[in-house]
Tab-separated table of C-alpha atoms in Angstrom:
chain	number	residue	atom	x	y	z
A	46	GLU	CA	102.367	89.408	107.819
A	47	PRO	CA	104.908	87.300	105.809
A	48	GLU	CA	106.894	84.842	107.830
A	49	VAL	CA	110.005	82.769	107.504
A	50	THR	CA	109.050	79.195	108.121
A	51	GLN	CA	111.410	76.582	109.622
A	52	THR	CA	110.831	72.892	109.842
A	53	PRO	CA	111.035	70.891	111.982
A	54	SER	CA	110.677	72.833	115.157
A	55	HIS	CA	112.676	70.193	117.082
A	56	GLN	CA	114.960	67.532	115.716
A	57	VAL	CA	116.850	64.805	117.590
A	58	THR	CA	119.758	63.016	115.824
A	59	GLN	CA	122.369	60.682	116.741
A	60	MET	CA	125.980	61.892	116.758
A	61	GLY	CA	127.666	61.203	113.418
A	62	GLN	CA	124.411	61.362	111.432
A	63	GLU	CA	123.720	63.864	108.780
A	64	VAL	CA	120.920	66.374	109.394
A	65	ILE	CA	119.160	68.829	107.060
A	66	LEU	CA	117.300	71.865	108.533
A	67	ARG	CA	114.831	73.452	106.298
A	68	CYS	CA	113.591	77.051	105.847
A	69	VAL	CA	111.163	78.722	103.572
A	70	PRO	CA	112.143	82.438	103.352
A	71	ILE	CA	109.725	85.182	102.497
A	72	SER	CA	108.961	84.741	98.794
A	73	ASN	CA	110.268	88.062	97.361
A	74	HIS	CA	113.460	88.065	99.538
A	75	LEU	CA	116.826	87.747	97.961
A	76	TYR	CA	119.275	87.280	100.891
A	77	PHE	CA	119.211	84.306	103.269
A	78	TYR	CA	120.928	83.643	106.471
A	79	TRP	CA	121.544	81.031	109.061
A	80	TYR	CA	122.365	81.717	112.669
A	81	ARG	CA	122.988	79.394	115.630
A	82	GLN	CA	122.371	79.755	119.321
A	83	ILE	CA	123.812	77.318	121.752
A	84	LEU	CA	121.589	76.943	124.829
A	85	GLY	CA	122.001	79.880	127.169
A	86	GLN	CA	124.384	81.737	124.889
A	87	LYS	CA	124.179	84.508	122.254
A	88	VAL	CA	122.948	84.117	118.731
A	89	GLU	CA	125.777	83.749	116.282
A	90	PHE	CA	126.059	84.369	112.621
A	91	LEU	CA	126.810	81.293	110.558
A	92	VAL	CA	126.391	82.105	106.904
A	93	SER	CA	124.695	84.407	104.359
A	94	PHE	CA	123.552	83.397	100.823
A	95	TYR	CA	122.803	85.429	97.874
A	96	ASN	CA	122.407	84.772	94.171
A	97	ASN	CA	122.853	81.020	94.676
A	98	GLU	CA	126.156	81.300	96.500
A	99	ILE	CA	127.598	81.907	99.932
A	100	SER	CA	128.374	85.650	100.293
A	101	GLU	CA	129.936	85.420	103.827
A	102	LYS	CA	130.502	82.855	106.418
A	103	SER	CA	131.868	82.874	109.981
A	104	GLU	CA	134.622	80.731	111.420
A	105	ILE	CA	131.948	78.418	112.868
A	106	PHE	CA	130.712	77.398	109.329
A	107	ASP	CA	133.446	74.799	108.706
A	108	ASP	CA	133.448	72.009	106.090
A	109	GLN	CA	130.813	70.051	107.904
A	110	PHE	CA	128.181	72.697	107.161
A	111	SER	CA	126.692	73.479	103.798
A	112	VAL	CA	123.799	75.440	102.494
A	113	GLU	CA	121.546	75.115	99.430
A	114	ARG	CA	118.596	76.629	97.784
A	115	PRO	CA	117.448	73.419	96.069
A	116	ASP	CA	114.193	74.555	94.448
A	117	GLY	CA	113.767	78.355	94.601
A	118	SER	CA	111.668	78.328	97.707
A	119	ASN	CA	113.498	76.267	100.256
A	120	PHE	CA	116.812	77.242	101.900
A	121	THR	CA	118.541	74.406	103.759
A	122	LEU	CA	121.319	74.053	106.157
A	123	LYS	CA	123.059	70.648	106.150
A	124	ILE	CA	125.404	69.324	108.858
A	125	ARG	CA	127.195	66.288	107.539
A	126	SER	CA	128.357	64.450	110.565
A	127	THR	CA	126.819	65.942	113.741
A	128	LYS	CA	128.613	66.331	116.962
A	129	LEU	CA	127.307	66.858	120.421
A	130	GLU	CA	128.351	70.426	120.242
A	131	ASP	CA	126.132	71.113	117.332
A	132	SER	CA	123.183	70.906	119.609
A	133	ALA	CA	121.693	74.380	119.434
A	134	MET	CA	118.820	76.429	118.142
A	135	TYR	CA	119.249	77.236	114.486
A	136	PHE	CA	117.560	80.320	113.131
A	137	CYS	CA	116.954	81.075	109.449
A	138	ALA	CA	116.476	84.676	108.322
A	139	SER	CA	115.851	86.510	105.087
A	140	SER	CA	115.925	90.080	103.859
A	141	PRO	CA	114.511	91.600	100.654
A	142	GLY	CA	117.476	93.499	99.188
A	143	GLN	CA	120.832	94.848	99.901
A	144	GLY	CA	120.633	97.536	102.519
A	145	GLU	CA	116.885	97.049	103.041
A	146	SER	CA	116.525	96.320	106.603
A	147	TYR	CA	112.743	96.542	106.558
A	148	GLY	CA	111.448	93.077	106.237
A	149	TYR	CA	114.588	91.448	107.680
A	150	THR	CA	112.930	88.528	109.354
A	151	PHE	CA	113.936	85.630	111.496
A	152	GLY	CA	112.127	82.287	111.561
A	153	SER	CA	111.033	80.701	114.859
A	154	GLY	CA	114.017	78.325	114.927
A	155	THR	CA	114.742	74.609	114.847
A	156	ARG	CA	116.027	73.142	118.115
A	157	LEU	CA	118.591	70.485	117.158
A	158	THR	CA	119.502	67.972	119.854
A	159	VAL	CA	122.470	65.619	119.027
A	160	VAL	CA	122.591	62.553	121.299
B	1403	ALA	CA	135.118	95.327	114.414
B	1404	GLN	CA	131.511	95.027	115.343
B	1405	LYS	CA	130.584	94.468	119.026
B	1406	VAL	CA	127.467	94.692	121.048
B	1407	THR	CA	127.655	94.817	124.841
B	1408	GLN	CA	124.807	94.154	127.148
B	1409	ALA	CA	126.379	94.465	130.540
B	1410	GLN	CA	123.381	93.364	132.454
B	1411	THR	CA	123.250	89.545	132.470
B	1412	GLU	CA	120.135	89.305	134.650
B	1413	ILE	CA	117.636	91.785	135.956
B	1414	SER	CA	114.839	91.022	138.477
B	1415	VAL	CA	112.045	93.489	139.087
B	1416	VAL	CA	108.634	93.456	140.623
B	1417	GLU	CA	105.622	93.867	138.489
B	1418	LYS	CA	104.850	97.547	137.673
B	1419	GLU	CA	108.363	98.624	138.113
B	1420	ASP	CA	110.096	100.434	135.166
B	1421	VAL	CA	113.237	98.658	133.931
B	1422	THR	CA	115.902	99.742	131.488
B	1423	LEU	CA	118.090	97.286	129.514
B	1424	ASP	CA	121.349	98.735	128.359
B	1425	CYS	CA	123.062	98.189	124.990
B	1426	VAL	CA	126.256	99.642	123.869
B	1427	TYR	CA	127.683	98.907	120.376
B	1428	GLU	CA	130.855	99.400	118.374
B	1429	THR	CA	131.091	99.779	114.629
B	1430	ARG	CA	133.243	101.457	112.131
B	1431	ASP	CA	130.457	101.846	109.596
B	1432	THR	CA	128.452	104.939	109.214
B	1433	THR	CA	125.388	102.936	107.964
B	1434	TYR	CA	124.107	100.333	110.328
B	1435	TYR	CA	120.973	99.031	111.947
B	1436	LEU	CA	120.142	98.345	115.551
B	1437	PHE	CA	117.521	95.922	116.773
B	1438	TRP	CA	115.953	94.622	119.898
B	1439	TYR	CA	114.547	91.140	120.073
B	1440	LYS	CA	112.677	89.265	122.777
B	1441	GLN	CA	113.241	85.499	123.330
B	1442	PRO	CA	110.518	83.970	125.459
B	1443	PRO	CA	111.098	80.543	127.034
B	1444	SER	CA	109.688	78.967	123.883
B	1445	GLY	CA	112.904	80.044	122.095
B	1446	GLU	CA	111.759	82.067	119.045
B	1447	LEU	CA	113.157	85.517	118.359
B	1448	VAL	CA	110.446	88.182	118.628
B	1449	PHE	CA	111.240	91.389	116.739
B	1450	LEU	CA	110.702	94.494	118.787
B	1451	ILE	CA	112.343	97.446	117.004
B	1452	ARG	CA	114.724	98.454	114.222
B	1453	ARG	CA	116.578	101.688	114.123
B	1454	ASN	CA	119.024	102.891	111.292
B	1455	SER	CA	122.073	104.793	112.087
B	1456	PHE	CA	120.625	108.126	110.615
B	1457	ASP	CA	117.526	108.118	112.779
B	1458	GLU	CA	118.148	109.156	116.261
B	1459	GLN	CA	114.642	109.778	117.202
B	1460	ASN	CA	113.539	108.043	120.306
B	1461	GLU	CA	110.573	105.736	119.956
B	1462	ILE	CA	107.733	104.726	122.123
B	1463	SER	CA	105.441	101.880	121.438
B	1464	GLY	CA	102.914	101.190	124.278
B	1465	ARG	CA	104.922	100.332	127.353
B	1466	TYR	CA	108.135	99.987	125.415
B	1467	SER	CA	110.500	102.954	124.653
B	1468	TRP	CA	113.959	103.090	123.047
B	1469	ASN	CA	116.696	105.709	123.403
B	1470	PHE	CA	119.247	105.808	120.660
B	1471	GLN	CA	122.197	108.021	121.288
B	1472	LYS	CA	125.038	107.830	118.634
B	1473	SER	CA	127.297	110.118	120.773
B	1474	THR	CA	127.527	107.314	123.402
B	1475	SER	CA	126.951	104.372	120.904
B	1476	SER	CA	124.017	103.342	123.062
B	1477	PHE	CA	120.603	101.880	122.267
B	1478	ASN	CA	118.762	101.341	125.398
B	1479	PHE	CA	115.406	99.779	125.917
B	1480	THR	CA	112.955	100.802	128.745
B	1481	ILE	CA	109.820	98.815	129.759
B	1482	THR	CA	107.357	100.897	131.776
B	1483	ALA	CA	105.153	99.271	134.284
B	1484	SER	CA	106.609	95.884	133.678
B	1485	GLN	CA	104.408	92.780	133.657
B	1486	VAL	CA	105.085	89.102	134.290
B	1487	VAL	CA	104.688	88.389	130.554
B	1488	ASP	CA	107.713	90.648	129.953
B	1489	SER	CA	109.923	87.948	131.497
B	1490	ALA	CA	112.204	86.762	128.763
B	1491	VAL	CA	115.754	87.232	127.455
B	1492	TYR	CA	116.151	90.397	125.459
B	1493	PHE	CA	118.832	90.742	122.796
B	1494	CYS	CA	120.290	93.898	121.263
B	1495	ALA	CA	121.753	93.437	117.836
B	1496	LEU	CA	123.761	95.345	115.343
B	1497	SER	CA	123.666	94.806	111.568
B	1498	GLU	CA	126.103	96.135	109.104
B	1499	VAL	CA	125.313	96.151	105.374
B	1500	TYR	CA	127.749	94.638	102.931
B	1501	THR	CA	127.474	93.212	99.407
B	1502	GLY	CA	126.180	89.913	100.732
B	1503	GLY	CA	123.334	91.472	102.615
B	1504	PHE	CA	123.444	91.886	106.395
B	1505	LYS	CA	125.578	90.483	109.064
B	1506	THR	CA	124.071	90.732	112.443
B	1507	ILE	CA	125.995	90.651	115.680
B	1508	PHE	CA	123.928	89.934	118.792
B	1509	GLY	CA	124.723	90.902	122.350
B	1510	ALA	CA	124.887	88.305	125.024
B	1511	GLY	CA	121.345	89.006	126.171
B	1512	THR	CA	119.719	90.270	129.355
B	1513	ARG	CA	117.410	87.937	131.207
B	1514	LEU	CA	114.601	89.844	132.649
B	1515	PHE	CA	112.562	88.296	135.482
B	1516	VAL	CA	109.425	90.198	136.445
B	1517	LYS	CA	107.863	88.850	139.624
B	1518	ALA	CA	104.240	89.193	140.530
């Protein structure tokens, strides 16, 4: 079964450092997403990406966040200057086409720890 | 606005008991999707089921069953004869379709403890 792959599974970074979380969506999918889950809390939508641009973002997704699809296979989330409160599990997801919920798949997550 | 409510924060049962996890949602859309995910201690989200708003058939998969009722905006999840391995956090989620794909709103989760 096709998978969304996220690397690394766990990343530790110092406060103020830039971090890039990487995702490889399912190959024929067109829509890509990032979600965040602070420890013990609910999973929250960050951003969706389609046709090489952001299609929607939440209020959490401020100027310190950016997303990119640099090479047609990877989908990255960059946090420019990490804060302690950015510590969370970050999930990438992808879906095949507009309105097609079958195949909407989450990766296994990257646990980001900011120290 | 979208909202998903899982009123049960934690449930504790003894192995072999049946348990029902409640989910109530709010949406103004007529087309939407409902999901249940399991999150074990390792942290990944394990997909359990998807339902679209036009399909109110209940579903059974092994020990798992789901009851979707549009009239009460509920999508409840029952585990029959629970096992220790069922211990996890369970999230109900609602996805609405828009031009940018899906936007999924998760409930706060229900932590299920199954004791041997």
